[in-house]
PDB file of C-alpha atoms in Angstrom:
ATOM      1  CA  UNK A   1      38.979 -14.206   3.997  1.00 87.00           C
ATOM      2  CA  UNK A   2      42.413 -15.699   4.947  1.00 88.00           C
ATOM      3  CA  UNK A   3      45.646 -14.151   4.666  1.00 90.00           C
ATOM      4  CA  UNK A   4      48.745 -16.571   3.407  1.00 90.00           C
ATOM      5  CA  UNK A   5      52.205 -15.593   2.449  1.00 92.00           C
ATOM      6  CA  UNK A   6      53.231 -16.662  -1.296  1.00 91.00           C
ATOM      7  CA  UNK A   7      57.035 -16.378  -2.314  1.00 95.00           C
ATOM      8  CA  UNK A   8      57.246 -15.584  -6.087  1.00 93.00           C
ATOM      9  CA  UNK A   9      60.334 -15.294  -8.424  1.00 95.00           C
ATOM     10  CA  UNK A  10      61.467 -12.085  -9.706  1.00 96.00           C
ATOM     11  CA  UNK A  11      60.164 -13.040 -12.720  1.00 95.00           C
ATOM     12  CA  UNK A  12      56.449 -13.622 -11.718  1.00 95.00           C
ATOM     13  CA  UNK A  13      56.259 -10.708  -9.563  1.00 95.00           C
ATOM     14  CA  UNK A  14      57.238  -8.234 -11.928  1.00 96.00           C
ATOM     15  CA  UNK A  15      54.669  -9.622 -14.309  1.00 96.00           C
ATOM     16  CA  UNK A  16      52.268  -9.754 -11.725  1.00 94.00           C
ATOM     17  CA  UNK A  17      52.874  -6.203 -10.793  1.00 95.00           C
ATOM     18  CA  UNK A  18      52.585  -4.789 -14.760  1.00 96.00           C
ATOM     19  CA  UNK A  19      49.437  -6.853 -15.138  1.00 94.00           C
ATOM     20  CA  UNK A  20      47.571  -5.764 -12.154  1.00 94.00           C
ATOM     21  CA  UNK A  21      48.298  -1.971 -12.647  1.00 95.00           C
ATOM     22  CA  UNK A  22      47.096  -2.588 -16.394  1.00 95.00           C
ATOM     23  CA  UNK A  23      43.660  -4.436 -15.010  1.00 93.00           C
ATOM     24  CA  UNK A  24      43.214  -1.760 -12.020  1.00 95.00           C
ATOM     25  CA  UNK A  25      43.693  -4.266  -9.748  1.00 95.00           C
ATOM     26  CA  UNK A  26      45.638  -5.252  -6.679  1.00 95.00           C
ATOM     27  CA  UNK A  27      48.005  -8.047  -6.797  1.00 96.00           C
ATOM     28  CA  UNK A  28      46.132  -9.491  -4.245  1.00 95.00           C
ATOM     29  CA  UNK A  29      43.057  -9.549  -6.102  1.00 95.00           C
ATOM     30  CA  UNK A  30      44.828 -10.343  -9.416  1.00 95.00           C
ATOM     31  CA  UNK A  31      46.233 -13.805  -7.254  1.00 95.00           C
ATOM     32  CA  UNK A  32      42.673 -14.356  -5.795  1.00 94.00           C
ATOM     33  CA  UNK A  33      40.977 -14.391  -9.387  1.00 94.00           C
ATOM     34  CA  UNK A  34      43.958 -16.288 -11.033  1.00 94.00           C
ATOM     35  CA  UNK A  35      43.647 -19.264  -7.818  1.00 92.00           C
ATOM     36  CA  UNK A  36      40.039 -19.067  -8.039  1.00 89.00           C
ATOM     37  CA  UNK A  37      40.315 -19.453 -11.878  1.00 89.00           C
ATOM     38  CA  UNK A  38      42.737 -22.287 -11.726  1.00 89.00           C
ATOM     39  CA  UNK A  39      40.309 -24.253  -9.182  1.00 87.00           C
ATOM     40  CA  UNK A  40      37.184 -23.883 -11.408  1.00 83.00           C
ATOM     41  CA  UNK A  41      39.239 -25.422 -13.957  1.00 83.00           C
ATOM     42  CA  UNK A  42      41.414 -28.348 -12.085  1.00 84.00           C
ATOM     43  CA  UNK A  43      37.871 -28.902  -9.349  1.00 80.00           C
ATOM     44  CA  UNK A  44      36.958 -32.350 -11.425  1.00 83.00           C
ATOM     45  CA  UNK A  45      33.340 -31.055 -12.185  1.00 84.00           C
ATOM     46  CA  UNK A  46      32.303 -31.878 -15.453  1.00 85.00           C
ATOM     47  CA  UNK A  47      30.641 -29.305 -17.190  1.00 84.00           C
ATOM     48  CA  UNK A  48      27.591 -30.863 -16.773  1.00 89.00           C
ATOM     49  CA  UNK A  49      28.130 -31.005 -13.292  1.00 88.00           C
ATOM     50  CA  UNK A  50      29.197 -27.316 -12.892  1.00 84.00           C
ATOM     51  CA  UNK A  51      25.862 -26.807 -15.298  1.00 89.00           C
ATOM     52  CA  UNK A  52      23.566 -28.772 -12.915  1.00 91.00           C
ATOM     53  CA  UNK A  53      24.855 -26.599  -9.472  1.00 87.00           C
ATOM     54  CA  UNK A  54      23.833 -23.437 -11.655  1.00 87.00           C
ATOM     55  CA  UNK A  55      20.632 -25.296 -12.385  1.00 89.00           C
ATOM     56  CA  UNK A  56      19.976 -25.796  -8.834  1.00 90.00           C
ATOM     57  CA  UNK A  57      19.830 -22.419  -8.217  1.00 85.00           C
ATOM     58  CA  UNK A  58      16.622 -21.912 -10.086  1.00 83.00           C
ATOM     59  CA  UNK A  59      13.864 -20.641  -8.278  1.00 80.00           C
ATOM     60  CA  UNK A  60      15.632 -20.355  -5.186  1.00 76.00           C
ATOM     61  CA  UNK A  61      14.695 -16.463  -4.078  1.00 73.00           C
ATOM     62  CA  UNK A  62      10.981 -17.376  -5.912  1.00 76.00           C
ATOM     63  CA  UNK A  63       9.057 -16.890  -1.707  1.00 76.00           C
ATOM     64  CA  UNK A  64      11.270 -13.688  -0.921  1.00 75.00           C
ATOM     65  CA  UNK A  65       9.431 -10.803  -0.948  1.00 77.00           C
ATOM     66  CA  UNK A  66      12.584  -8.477  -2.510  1.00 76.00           C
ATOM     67  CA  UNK A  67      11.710  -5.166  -4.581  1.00 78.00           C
ATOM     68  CA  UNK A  68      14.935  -5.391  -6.866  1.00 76.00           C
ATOM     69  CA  UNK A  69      14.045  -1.271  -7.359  1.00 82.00           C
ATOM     70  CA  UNK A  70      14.477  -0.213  -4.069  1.00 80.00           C
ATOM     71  CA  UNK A  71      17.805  -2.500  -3.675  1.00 80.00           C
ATOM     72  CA  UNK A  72      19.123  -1.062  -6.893  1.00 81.00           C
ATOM     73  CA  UNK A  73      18.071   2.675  -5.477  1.00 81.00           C
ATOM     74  CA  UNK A  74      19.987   1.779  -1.975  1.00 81.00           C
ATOM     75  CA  UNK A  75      22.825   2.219  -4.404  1.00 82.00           C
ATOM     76  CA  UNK A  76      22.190   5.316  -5.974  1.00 78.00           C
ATOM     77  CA  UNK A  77      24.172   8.121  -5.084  1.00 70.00           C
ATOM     78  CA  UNK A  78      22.331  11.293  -4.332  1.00 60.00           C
TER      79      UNK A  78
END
């Protein structure tokens, strides 16, 4: 991850602050979401495009050899 400095108005801040206490979530991650949100939407993939990366995908862990169960147990607390 890479750390940059923003500069926000008064305005924006304090409505950043109010928002990200009401989500339970840092500012920072509030930004990340919001940027990463914005670039989904302004990348200039068609949504068949964006639907064909996803499609891709398919089939792509079909060789490994992974027990979802024991993953999911890694995570269990005891």
């Amino acid at each position: 991850m890479e750390r940059t400095q923003v500069y926000l108005t008064d305005g924006s801040s304090s409505r950043l602050k109010v928002l990200a206490k009401k989500n339970g979530q840092s500012q920072s991650e509030l930004i990340r979401v919001v940027i990463d949100n914005y670039l989904d939407v302004h990348s200039g993939l068609t949504n068949k495009e964006k639907l064909d990366i996803v499609a891709s995908a398919a089939g792509s862990w079909k060789d490994n050899d992974i027990s979802f169960e024991e993953i999911r147990k890694s995570f269990d607390r005891d």
